[in-house]
Amino acid sequence: MNDRTMRDELQTVAYYPGCALEGTGHAYNRSTKRIAKKLGLNLVEIDNWNCCGAMEVKNIDPEVQNYLSVRNMAIAKHKMGMDVVMAPCNGCYHNLKKAEHDVTHKEETRKTLKKMADKTGQPEYKPGDVETIHALDWIKHAIGEENLASRVKHSLSGLKIANYYGCMYTRPRHIFPEKDQGEGSESTSKPHFMDDLLRAAGAEIVEFPLKTACCGGAHTLSDCDTSTRLVLNILQAAEVCSADVIATECPTCHSGLEMHQIRAEETLGVKTQPVMLYFTQLLGLALGISPRQLGIHENISQSLGLLRQKGLV
Amino acid sequence: MPIHEESLIRPENLRKHEELNIDNVDVSGHWSTFIETRSVADYNENLEREISAFPGGAYIHRCWQCGACTNSCTVNAINPDFNPRYWIYLARLGMEQELLRDKEIIWQCVSCHRCTHVCPRDVEPEGVMKALSHWLEAKGHTPKSQSQHFDEEFYQQILETGKIEEGRIVRNFFNRTGQPLKQPWLIRMVKNLIRGLPIMLMFKMGLSTLFRPKTKDWSKSKHSIEELIEMRELERKKILEGNEAS
Ligand code: SF4
Ligand code: SF4
């Protein structure tokens, strides 16, 4: 089954890091590039990219948000000749997918965006010009579990991991037509790509019911109390599932969990044990890359102690 | 009409009688609780149209009140008063006053997209929540929410440079909303952050406050975004003013 889903064309993809990966998500950027190198995959950064608008610009106007996304996609296709855009951030990934959905299905969006492209002298983006994938799709389909397992130097065995995917990776389902397509495809209710990869790296994956619960990321700062409550749900659920680590695949989720873990401790006096690591950092460790090169010391959540104790560092 | 489920009725609409005799039948006790009869005279017949003019509200007319959105809602799970289905119902009926009772919490939608995920009618209720909160602000029913401040700060930075710089967003947001940056949890977080950062990265982040990250040749994009926003604002203004005139 694994082989059927392997895709050669993913060896070289256009890379859209997005703003968060140049700021708080720096370690995610770093570890993604590191494992790409180790696995022999090529990332070509989109030339002169712009912000995707995150979760904010659509509230000012949804078509402006779409414009921001398609500008990047059009550059990848028409200026760089790439067919696949890989975005590790759930927000970027979601927005590019949403734009693809809207240009495919909404006449009005196509017209508005065509006008804007003409005015700015950019190539028009047409439905299907590129395929947008997440970092999880990319490792899963360019390398696959078997291949990954054969390259593991330090097995993650003994590490109990809860995989947290958040909202934007699976919802709403209509912008992800490739998901929920049966065997081998990703599920929007019980996503498993991260589980598959980390299991192949030797980790013990715990059954975690809050995989796609919301961390309140949209209001991390504008409604702190709600966010703290939502994050605390996630952290405590992971604790109950006896997870040592919550693996993440989004810079906003990741820093949201880190920030509100501290805030819950400071403002509510509730301390929780799990530490947060990007799935790319975990895979990197398994592949024998040093923690420093993976930016593990850059995380706010301090995980080196645990990793040492488990013999992974 | 006597009722059992008192918890579903707002207390001010409940009428209880100590002793009550209707048509020679004694209905004191359990059967003596009634809902106040009321007639609504102040419909805003254009309410749905007004709300659909705000970003995210375009598909409100599709709703058939199945309730899936509220059932799935993240915020509803921590605050039962947060009820997207009900607000869509009120908006479509034009019951502005009733809607205003919840004006303080509507902005709290966390955009988790559970509702949009499950909605069988593609209403995109998440967008409707954003439209409702913008409408509340535009009509002067609520001051700008924290969330709106955040969105605007974000939008401004993208408009100017094509990119955002998180540190700047946080600082400006705290400034705009008058919150202190010296909160214990923030301080501890920053300490944890700084402890691990390599000198070069800190240097770079320091520099980025001087030399902001930018998308090159952005000015044309900026103009065409501004043009679109101006057009949309004009359309909205017409709808809101037109309604007030009628
Ligand atoms: S899920 Fe959709 S159709 Fe059902 S009540 Fe909510 S908005 Fe209306
Ligand atoms: S997007 Fe908002 S309204 Fe919809 S389920 Fe999430 S919190 Fe509730």
Coordinates of C-alpha atoms and ligand atoms in Angstrom, one line a residue:
Chain A
M1 CA 0.0 0.0 0.0
N2 CA 2.8 2.3 0.9
D3 CA 4.4 2.1 -2.5
R4 CA 1.2 3.0 -4.3
T5 CA 1.1 6.3 -2.6
M6 CA 4.8 7.2 -3.2
R7 CA 5.3 10.0 -5.6
D8 CA 8.5 10.8 -7.4
E9 CA 7.6 14.3 -8.3
L10 CA 7.8 15.3 -4.6
Q11 CA 11.6 15.0 -4.6
T12 CA 11.7 18.7 -5.5
V13 CA 8.9 21.0 -4.3
A14 CA 8.4 24.8 -4.1
Y15 CA 8.7 25.8 -0.4
Y16 CA 6.4 28.3 1.2
P17 CA 7.7 28.9 4.7
G18 CA 5.4 31.8 5.6
C19 CA 6.0 34.6 8.1
A20 CA 5.6 32.5 11.3
L21 CA 8.5 30.3 10.2
E22 CA 10.7 33.3 10.1
G23 CA 9.7 34.3 13.6
T24 CA 8.4 32.2 16.4
G25 CA 8.4 29.1 14.3
H26 CA 12.0 29.4 13.4
A27 CA 12.8 26.0 14.8
Y28 CA 10.2 24.4 12.6
N29 CA 11.8 26.1 9.5
R30 CA 15.2 24.9 10.6
S31 CA 14.2 21.3 11.4
T32 CA 12.2 21.0 8.1
K33 CA 15.2 22.1 6.1
R34 CA 17.5 19.8 8.0
I35 CA 15.5 16.7 7.5
A36 CA 14.9 17.5 3.8
K37 CA 18.7 17.6 3.4
K38 CA 19.2 14.4 5.4
L39 CA 16.5 12.6 3.3
G40 CA 17.8 14.0 0.0
L41 CA 14.7 16.1 -0.8
N42 CA 14.9 19.5 -2.4
L43 CA 13.1 22.6 -1.2
V44 CA 13.1 25.6 -3.5
E45 CA 11.8 28.7 -1.7
I46 CA 9.1 30.6 -3.5
D47 CA 10.7 33.7 -4.9
N48 CA 9.7 37.0 -3.2
W49 CA 6.7 35.5 -1.4
N50 CA 4.2 37.4 0.6
C51 CA 2.2 36.7 3.8
C52 CA -0.9 34.5 3.2
G53 CA -3.0 36.7 5.5
A54 CA -3.1 34.0 8.3
M55 CA -6.5 33.9 10.1
E56 CA -6.9 37.7 10.1
V57 CA -7.1 39.1 6.6
K58 CA -10.2 37.1 5.6
N59 CA -12.0 39.1 8.3
I60 CA -11.1 42.3 6.5
D61 CA -12.0 40.7 3.1
P62 CA -12.0 37.1 1.9
E63 CA -11.0 38.0 -1.6
V64 CA -7.9 39.9 -0.4
Q65 CA -6.9 36.8 1.5
N66 CA -7.4 34.8 -1.7
Y67 CA -5.3 37.3 -3.6
L68 CA -2.4 36.9 -1.1
S69 CA -2.5 33.1 -1.6
V70 CA -2.7 33.0 -5.4
R71 CA 0.0 35.5 -5.8
N72 CA 2.4 33.0 -4.2
M73 CA 1.0 30.1 -6.1
A74 CA 1.2 31.9 -9.5
I75 CA 4.9 32.7 -8.8
A76 CA 5.6 29.1 -8.1
K77 CA 3.9 28.0 -11.3
H78 CA 4.6 30.7 -13.8
K79 CA 7.9 32.1 -12.7
M80 CA 9.5 29.0 -11.2
G81 CA 7.9 26.3 -13.2
M82 CA 7.0 24.3 -10.1
D83 CA 3.9 22.0 -9.8
V84 CA 3.8 21.4 -6.1
V85 CA 3.9 23.9 -3.3
M86 CA 4.7 22.6 0.2
A87 CA 3.7 24.7 3.2
P88 CA 4.6 23.5 6.7
C89 CA 2.3 26.0 8.5
N90 CA -1.3 25.0 8.9
G91 CA -2.5 28.5 8.4
C92 CA -0.6 28.9 5.1
Y93 CA -1.6 25.5 3.9
H94 CA -5.2 26.1 4.7
N95 CA -5.3 29.5 3.0
L96 CA -3.7 28.2 -0.2
K97 CA -6.2 25.3 -0.2
K98 CA -9.0 27.7 0.4
A99 CA -7.9 29.9 -2.5
E100 CA -7.6 26.8 -4.8
H101 CA -11.2 25.9 -3.8
D102 CA -12.6 29.3 -4.4
V103 CA -10.9 29.8 -7.8
T104 CA -12.1 26.4 -8.8
H105 CA -15.7 26.8 -7.7
K106 CA -16.5 30.5 -7.6
E107 CA -16.9 32.6 -10.7
E108 CA -16.9 35.8 -8.7
T109 CA -13.5 35.0 -7.1
R110 CA -11.9 34.2 -10.5
K111 CA -13.1 37.5 -11.9
T112 CA -11.9 39.6 -8.9
L113 CA -8.5 37.9 -8.8
K114 CA -8.0 38.1 -12.6
K115 CA -8.6 41.9 -12.4
M116 CA -6.1 42.2 -9.5
A117 CA -3.5 40.1 -11.3
D118 CA -3.9 42.2 -14.4
K119 CA -3.5 45.5 -12.5
T120 CA -0.4 44.3 -10.8
G121 CA 1.1 42.8 -13.9
Q122 CA 1.2 39.3 -12.4
P123 CA 0.4 36.1 -14.1
E124 CA -3.2 34.9 -13.5
Y125 CA -3.6 31.8 -11.3
K126 CA -5.7 29.1 -12.9
P127 CA -7.3 26.2 -11.0
G128 CA -4.9 23.3 -10.7
D129 CA -1.8 25.3 -11.7
V130 CA -0.1 23.9 -8.6
E131 CA -1.0 21.3 -6.0
T132 CA -0.6 22.5 -2.4
I133 CA 0.6 20.0 0.2
H134 CA 1.5 20.1 3.9
A135 CA 4.9 19.0 5.2
L136 CA 3.2 15.9 6.5
D137 CA 1.9 14.9 3.0
W138 CA 5.4 15.6 1.7
I139 CA 7.4 13.3 3.9
K140 CA 4.7 10.7 3.8
H141 CA 4.5 10.6 0.1
A142 CA 8.1 11.4 -0.9
I143 CA 9.7 9.1 1.6
G144 CA 7.1 6.9 3.1
E145 CA 7.1 4.9 6.4
E146 CA 9.1 1.9 5.2
N147 CA 11.9 4.0 3.7
L148 CA 11.9 6.3 6.8
A149 CA 12.1 3.3 9.2
S150 CA 15.1 2.0 7.3
R151 CA 17.0 5.3 7.8
V152 CA 16.3 5.6 11.6
K153 CA 19.6 5.9 13.6
H154 CA 18.2 6.5 17.0
S155 CA 14.8 4.9 17.4
L156 CA 12.3 7.0 19.4
S157 CA 11.2 3.9 21.3
G158 CA 10.2 4.6 24.8
L159 CA 8.9 8.1 23.9
K160 CA 5.1 8.4 24.3
I161 CA 3.7 10.9 21.8
A162 CA 0.3 12.5 21.4
N163 CA -0.1 13.9 17.9
Y164 CA -1.8 17.3 17.7
Y165 CA -3.0 18.4 14.3
G166 CA -5.3 21.4 15.2
C167 CA -8.1 22.9 13.2
M168 CA -6.7 24.2 9.9
Y169 CA -5.2 21.0 8.6
T170 CA -8.5 19.2 8.3
R171 CA -11.3 21.8 8.4
P172 CA -13.5 22.6 6.6
R173 CA -13.4 19.3 4.6
H174 CA -14.6 20.8 1.3
I175 CA -11.3 22.6 0.8
F176 CA -9.4 19.3 1.1
P177 CA -10.9 17.1 -1.7
E178 CA -8.0 14.6 -1.5
K179 CA -8.8 13.8 2.2
D180 CA -11.3 11.1 3.3
Q181 CA -10.7 9.1 0.1
G182 CA -10.3 5.7 1.7
E183 CA -7.2 3.7 2.3
G184 CA -3.9 5.6 2.2
S185 CA -5.6 9.0 2.3
E186 CA -5.6 11.4 5.2
S187 CA -8.7 11.5 7.4
T188 CA -10.4 14.8 8.5
S189 CA -11.9 13.3 11.6
K190 CA -8.9 11.2 12.7
P191 CA -5.9 12.4 10.9
H192 CA -3.0 9.9 11.1
F193 CA -0.1 11.0 8.8
M194 CA 1.9 12.3 11.8
D195 CA 1.1 9.1 13.7
D196 CA 2.3 7.0 10.8
L197 CA 5.6 8.8 10.4
L198 CA 6.5 9.0 14.1
R199 CA 5.5 5.4 14.6
A200 CA 7.9 4.5 11.7
A201 CA 10.6 6.4 13.7
G202 CA 10.0 4.0 16.6
A203 CA 7.8 6.2 18.9
E204 CA 4.9 4.9 20.9
I205 CA 1.8 6.8 19.7
V206 CA -0.9 7.2 22.3
E207 CA -4.6 7.2 21.4
F208 CA -5.3 10.9 21.7
P209 CA -8.9 12.1 21.4
L210 CA -8.1 15.8 21.0
K211 CA -6.1 15.5 17.8
T212 CA -8.1 18.2 16.0
A213 CA -9.4 20.2 19.0
C214 CA -9.0 23.9 18.8
C215 CA -6.2 25.7 20.7
G216 CA -7.8 29.1 20.4
G217 CA -5.0 30.2 18.1
A218 CA -7.1 32.9 16.4
H219 CA -7.4 34.6 19.8
T220 CA -4.1 33.7 21.4
L221 CA -3.6 37.3 22.4
S222 CA -7.0 38.9 21.9
D223 CA -9.0 36.5 24.2
C224 CA -6.3 35.0 26.4
D225 CA -8.6 33.4 28.9
T226 CA -10.5 31.3 26.3
S227 CA -7.2 30.3 24.7
T228 CA -5.7 29.2 28.0
R229 CA -8.8 27.1 28.7
L230 CA -8.7 25.4 25.3
V231 CA -5.0 24.7 25.5
L232 CA -5.4 23.4 29.0
N233 CA -8.0 20.9 27.7
I234 CA -5.5 19.6 25.2
L235 CA -2.5 19.4 27.6
Q236 CA -4.5 17.7 30.3
A237 CA -6.0 15.2 27.8
A238 CA -2.5 14.4 26.6
E239 CA -1.4 13.9 30.2
V240 CA -4.3 11.6 30.9
C241 CA -3.2 9.6 27.8
S242 CA 0.2 9.4 29.5
A243 CA 2.0 11.2 26.7
D244 CA 5.4 12.7 27.4
V245 CA 5.4 14.7 24.2
I246 CA 2.8 16.5 22.1
A247 CA 4.0 16.5 18.6
T248 CA 2.9 19.5 16.5
E249 CA 2.9 20.4 12.8
C250 CA 2.0 24.1 12.9
P251 CA 3.9 27.1 14.3
T252 CA 0.7 28.8 15.6
C253 CA -0.6 25.7 17.4
H254 CA 2.9 25.0 18.7
S255 CA 3.6 28.4 20.2
G256 CA -0.1 28.6 21.4
L257 CA 0.4 25.4 23.4
E258 CA 3.8 26.7 24.7
M259 CA 2.5 30.1 25.7
H260 CA -0.7 29.0 27.3
Q261 CA 1.0 26.2 29.2
I262 CA 3.0 28.8 30.9
R263 CA 0.0 31.2 31.3
A264 CA -2.1 28.4 32.9
E265 CA 0.7 27.9 35.4
E266 CA 1.1 31.5 36.1
T267 CA -2.5 32.6 36.2
L268 CA -4.4 29.5 37.2
G269 CA -1.7 27.6 39.1
V270 CA -2.3 24.5 36.9
K271 CA 1.0 22.8 35.9
T272 CA 1.0 20.3 33.1
Q273 CA 3.8 17.9 32.2
P274 CA 3.8 17.2 28.4
V275 CA 6.5 19.1 26.4
M276 CA 5.9 20.3 22.8
L277 CA 8.1 19.3 19.9
Y278 CA 7.6 19.8 16.1
F279 CA 7.2 16.5 14.3
T280 CA 10.2 17.5 12.1
Q281 CA 12.4 17.8 15.3
L282 CA 11.3 14.4 16.4
L283 CA 12.0 12.9 13.0
G284 CA 15.3 14.7 12.9
L285 CA 16.4 13.2 16.2
A286 CA 15.5 9.7 14.9
L287 CA 17.5 10.4 11.8
G288 CA 20.5 11.2 13.9
I289 CA 20.6 15.0 13.5
S290 CA 21.8 16.9 16.6
P291 CA 19.2 18.7 18.8
R292 CA 21.0 22.0 18.2
Q293 CA 20.7 21.7 14.5
L294 CA 17.0 21.0 14.9
G295 CA 16.6 24.1 17.0
I296 CA 15.3 22.1 20.0
H297 CA 16.8 24.6 22.4
E298 CA 14.9 27.4 20.7
N299 CA 11.5 26.0 21.7
I300 CA 9.9 27.8 24.6
S301 CA 8.8 24.4 26.0
Q302 CA 11.9 22.9 27.5
S303 CA 12.2 19.3 26.3
L304 CA 16.0 18.6 26.5
G305 CA 15.7 17.1 30.0
L306 CA 13.1 14.6 28.9
L307 CA 15.0 13.7 25.8
R308 CA 18.2 13.2 27.8
Q309 CA 16.4 11.0 30.2
K310 CA 15.0 8.9 27.3
G311 CA 18.5 8.6 25.9
L312 CA 17.7 10.5 22.7
V313 CA 20.3 13.2 23.3
Chain B
M1 CA -49.1 27.8 28.4
P2 CA -47.7 25.9 31.4
I3 CA -44.1 24.9 30.9
H4 CA -41.7 22.4 32.5
E5 CA -38.4 23.4 30.9
E6 CA -37.9 26.6 32.7
S7 CA -34.2 26.6 32.1
L8 CA -34.8 27.2 28.4
I9 CA -36.7 30.4 29.0
R10 CA -35.1 33.7 30.0
P11 CA -36.1 34.5 33.6
E12 CA -37.7 37.9 32.7
N13 CA -40.1 36.1 30.3
L14 CA -41.4 33.7 33.0
R15 CA -44.6 34.4 34.8
K16 CA -45.2 32.4 38.0
H17 CA -48.5 32.5 40.0
E18 CA -48.8 31.5 43.6
E19 CA -52.4 30.5 43.2
L20 CA -54.2 30.3 39.9
N21 CA -57.6 29.2 38.9
I22 CA -58.5 28.9 35.2
D23 CA -62.0 28.1 34.2
N24 CA -62.7 26.6 37.6
V25 CA -59.6 24.4 37.5
D26 CA -57.1 25.0 40.2
V27 CA -53.6 25.1 38.4
S28 CA -51.6 26.3 41.4
G29 CA -48.2 24.7 41.9
H30 CA -46.3 23.0 39.1
W31 CA -48.8 24.0 36.5
S32 CA -48.8 27.7 37.3
T33 CA -45.7 28.8 35.4
F34 CA -46.2 30.6 32.1
I35 CA -44.3 32.3 29.4
E36 CA -45.0 36.0 29.0
T37 CA -46.9 36.7 25.8
R38 CA -45.0 39.1 23.7
S39 CA -45.3 40.6 20.3
V40 CA -42.2 41.8 18.4
A41 CA -42.9 45.1 16.6
D42 CA -39.4 46.4 15.9
Y43 CA -38.2 44.0 13.2
N44 CA -35.3 45.2 11.1
E45 CA -36.4 43.7 7.8
N46 CA -33.0 44.4 6.2
L47 CA -30.9 42.7 8.9
E48 CA -30.0 39.7 6.9
R49 CA -29.0 41.8 3.9
E50 CA -26.9 44.1 6.2
I51 CA -25.1 41.2 7.7
S52 CA -24.5 39.5 4.4
A53 CA -22.7 42.6 3.2
F54 CA -19.9 42.1 5.8
P55 CA -16.9 39.8 5.0
G56 CA -18.0 36.2 5.7
G57 CA -21.7 36.8 5.8
A58 CA -22.5 36.1 2.2
Y59 CA -24.2 32.7 2.6
I60 CA -26.3 33.3 5.7
H61 CA -29.5 33.0 3.6
R62 CA -28.9 29.3 3.0
C63 CA -29.3 28.2 6.7
W64 CA -32.1 25.8 7.4
Q65 CA -31.6 25.7 11.2
C66 CA -30.4 22.2 11.6
G67 CA -28.3 23.2 14.6
A68 CA -25.1 21.2 13.6
C69 CA -23.0 24.4 14.0
T70 CA -24.0 25.0 17.6
N71 CA -23.6 21.3 18.4
S72 CA -20.1 21.2 17.1
C73 CA -19.0 24.6 18.4
T74 CA -15.8 24.9 20.4
V75 CA -16.9 28.0 22.3
N76 CA -20.4 26.7 22.9
A77 CA -18.8 23.9 24.8
I78 CA -17.4 26.3 27.3
N79 CA -20.2 28.9 27.2
P80 CA -23.8 27.6 26.3
D81 CA -24.9 31.1 25.5
F82 CA -22.6 31.1 22.5
N83 CA -25.1 29.9 19.9
P84 CA -24.4 30.4 16.2
R85 CA -27.6 28.7 15.0
Y86 CA -29.8 30.9 17.1
W87 CA -28.0 34.1 16.0
I88 CA -28.4 33.2 12.4
Y89 CA -32.1 32.6 13.1
L90 CA -32.5 36.0 14.7
A91 CA -30.6 37.7 11.9
R92 CA -32.7 36.1 9.3
L93 CA -35.9 37.0 11.1
G94 CA -34.7 40.6 11.6
M95 CA -34.9 40.4 15.4
E96 CA -32.1 43.0 16.0
Q97 CA -32.9 43.7 19.7
E98 CA -32.9 40.0 20.6
L99 CA -29.6 39.6 18.8
L100 CA -28.1 42.5 20.7
R101 CA -28.5 40.6 24.0
D102 CA -25.5 38.5 23.1
K103 CA -23.5 41.3 21.6
E104 CA -20.7 41.0 24.1
I105 CA -19.8 37.4 23.3
I106 CA -20.3 37.0 19.5
W107 CA -16.7 38.2 18.7
Q108 CA -15.3 35.3 20.8
C109 CA -15.6 32.7 17.9
V110 CA -12.2 31.1 17.7
S111 CA -12.4 30.3 14.0
C112 CA -11.9 26.6 14.6
H113 CA -14.1 25.9 11.5
R114 CA -16.0 23.0 13.1
C115 CA -19.3 24.7 12.1
T116 CA -18.2 25.3 8.5
H117 CA -17.0 21.7 8.5
V118 CA -20.3 20.2 9.4
C119 CA -22.8 22.7 8.0
P120 CA -24.9 20.8 5.4
R121 CA -25.9 24.0 3.6
D122 CA -22.5 25.6 3.1
V123 CA -23.5 28.6 5.2
E124 CA -19.9 29.0 6.4
P125 CA -21.2 29.9 9.9
E126 CA -17.6 30.8 11.0
G127 CA -17.7 33.6 8.5
V128 CA -21.1 34.7 9.6
M129 CA -19.8 35.0 13.2
K130 CA -17.1 37.4 11.9
A131 CA -19.7 39.3 9.8
L132 CA -22.0 39.6 12.9
S133 CA -19.2 41.1 15.0
H134 CA -18.2 43.6 12.3
W135 CA -21.8 44.5 11.9
L136 CA -22.2 45.1 15.6
E137 CA -19.2 47.4 15.5
A138 CA -20.2 49.2 12.3
K139 CA -23.7 50.0 13.8
G140 CA -22.1 51.3 17.0
H141 CA -23.6 48.5 19.1
T142 CA -20.2 47.5 20.5
P143 CA -16.8 49.1 20.6
K144 CA -14.0 47.5 18.5
S145 CA -13.3 44.0 19.9
Q146 CA -9.8 43.0 20.7
S147 CA -10.0 40.6 17.8
Q148 CA -10.8 43.4 15.4
H149 CA -7.9 45.4 16.7
F150 CA -5.7 42.4 16.0
D151 CA -7.1 41.8 12.5
E152 CA -6.6 45.5 11.6
E153 CA -3.0 45.6 12.9
F154 CA -2.3 42.4 10.9
Y155 CA -3.9 43.8 7.7
Q156 CA -2.1 47.1 8.0
Q157 CA 1.3 45.4 8.1
I158 CA 0.6 43.2 5.1
L159 CA -0.8 46.1 3.2
E160 CA 2.4 48.1 3.8
T161 CA 5.0 45.5 3.3
G162 CA 3.5 42.2 2.0
K163 CA 4.7 40.4 5.2
I164 CA 4.3 40.5 8.9
E165 CA 6.7 40.6 11.7
E166 CA 5.3 38.9 14.8
G167 CA 7.2 41.0 17.4
R168 CA 5.8 44.2 15.9
I169 CA 2.3 42.8 15.7
V170 CA 2.4 41.9 19.4
R171 CA 3.8 45.2 20.5
N172 CA 1.4 47.3 18.4
F173 CA -1.5 45.2 19.5
F174 CA -0.8 45.6 23.2
N175 CA -0.3 49.3 22.5
R176 CA -3.6 49.7 20.7
T177 CA -5.6 47.9 23.3
G178 CA -3.8 49.5 26.2
Q179 CA -2.6 46.2 27.8
P180 CA 0.7 46.1 29.7
L181 CA 3.5 44.1 28.2
K182 CA 4.8 43.3 31.7
Q183 CA 2.5 40.5 32.7
P184 CA 4.2 37.7 34.6
W185 CA 3.3 35.0 32.1
L186 CA 4.6 37.0 29.2
I187 CA 7.8 37.8 31.0
R188 CA 8.4 34.1 31.8
M189 CA 7.7 33.2 28.2
V190 CA 10.1 35.7 26.8
K191 CA 12.7 34.5 29.2
N192 CA 12.3 30.9 28.1
L193 CA 12.5 32.1 24.6
I194 CA 15.6 34.2 24.9
R195 CA 17.4 31.5 26.9
G196 CA 17.4 29.2 23.9
L197 CA 17.9 31.5 21.0
P198 CA 21.2 31.6 19.3
I199 CA 22.9 35.0 19.3
M200 CA 22.7 35.3 15.5
L201 CA 18.9 34.8 15.5
M202 CA 18.4 37.4 18.2
F203 CA 20.6 39.7 16.2
K204 CA 18.4 39.1 13.2
M205 CA 15.2 39.6 15.1
G206 CA 16.6 42.8 16.5
L207 CA 17.5 43.9 13.0
S208 CA 14.1 43.0 11.7
T209 CA 12.6 45.7 13.9
L210 CA 14.8 48.2 12.0
F211 CA 14.7 46.6 8.6
R212 CA 11.3 45.1 8.3
P213 CA 10.8 42.0 6.3
K214 CA 9.3 43.0 2.9
T215 CA 8.0 41.6 -0.3
K216 CA 9.7 43.4 -3.2
D217 CA 7.7 45.4 -5.7
W218 CA 4.7 45.4 -3.4
S219 CA 3.3 48.8 -4.2
K220 CA 1.1 47.7 -7.1
S221 CA -0.4 44.9 -5.0
K222 CA -0.9 47.4 -2.2
H223 CA -2.9 49.7 -4.5
S224 CA -5.0 47.0 -5.9
I225 CA -5.9 45.7 -2.4
E226 CA -6.8 49.2 -1.3
E227 CA -9.0 49.7 -4.3
L228 CA -10.9 46.5 -3.6
I229 CA -11.4 47.4 0.1
E230 CA -12.6 50.9 -0.8
M231 CA -15.1 49.5 -3.2
R232 CA -16.4 47.0 -0.7
E233 CA -16.7 49.6 2.0
L234 CA -18.7 51.8 -0.3
E235 CA -21.0 49.0 -1.2
R236 CA -21.5 48.3 2.5
K237 CA -22.1 51.9 3.3
K238 CA -24.8 52.1 0.7
I239 CA -26.6 49.1 2.1
L240 CA -26.5 50.3 5.7
E241 CA -27.5 53.9 4.8
G242 CA -30.1 52.7 2.3
N243 CA -31.7 50.7 5.1
E244 CA -31.6 53.5 7.6
A245 CA -33.3 55.8 5.0
S246 CA -36.1 53.3 4.4
Ligands
SF4_1 S1 -25.1 24.0 10.5 FE1 -25.5 25.4 8.8 S2 -27.6 24.9 8.2 FE2 -27.3 24.0 10.2 S3 -28.0 25.6 11.6 FE3 -25.8 25.9 11.4 S4 -25.6 27.4 9.7 FE4 -27.7 26.6 9.6
SF4_2 S1 -15.7 28.6 14.1 FE1 -16.6 29.8 15.7 S2 -18.8 29.5 15.6 FE2 -17.8 27.9 14.4 S3 -17.6 26.2 15.7 FE3 -15.6 27.3 15.9 S4 -15.9 28.7 17.6 FE4 -18.0 28.0 17.0

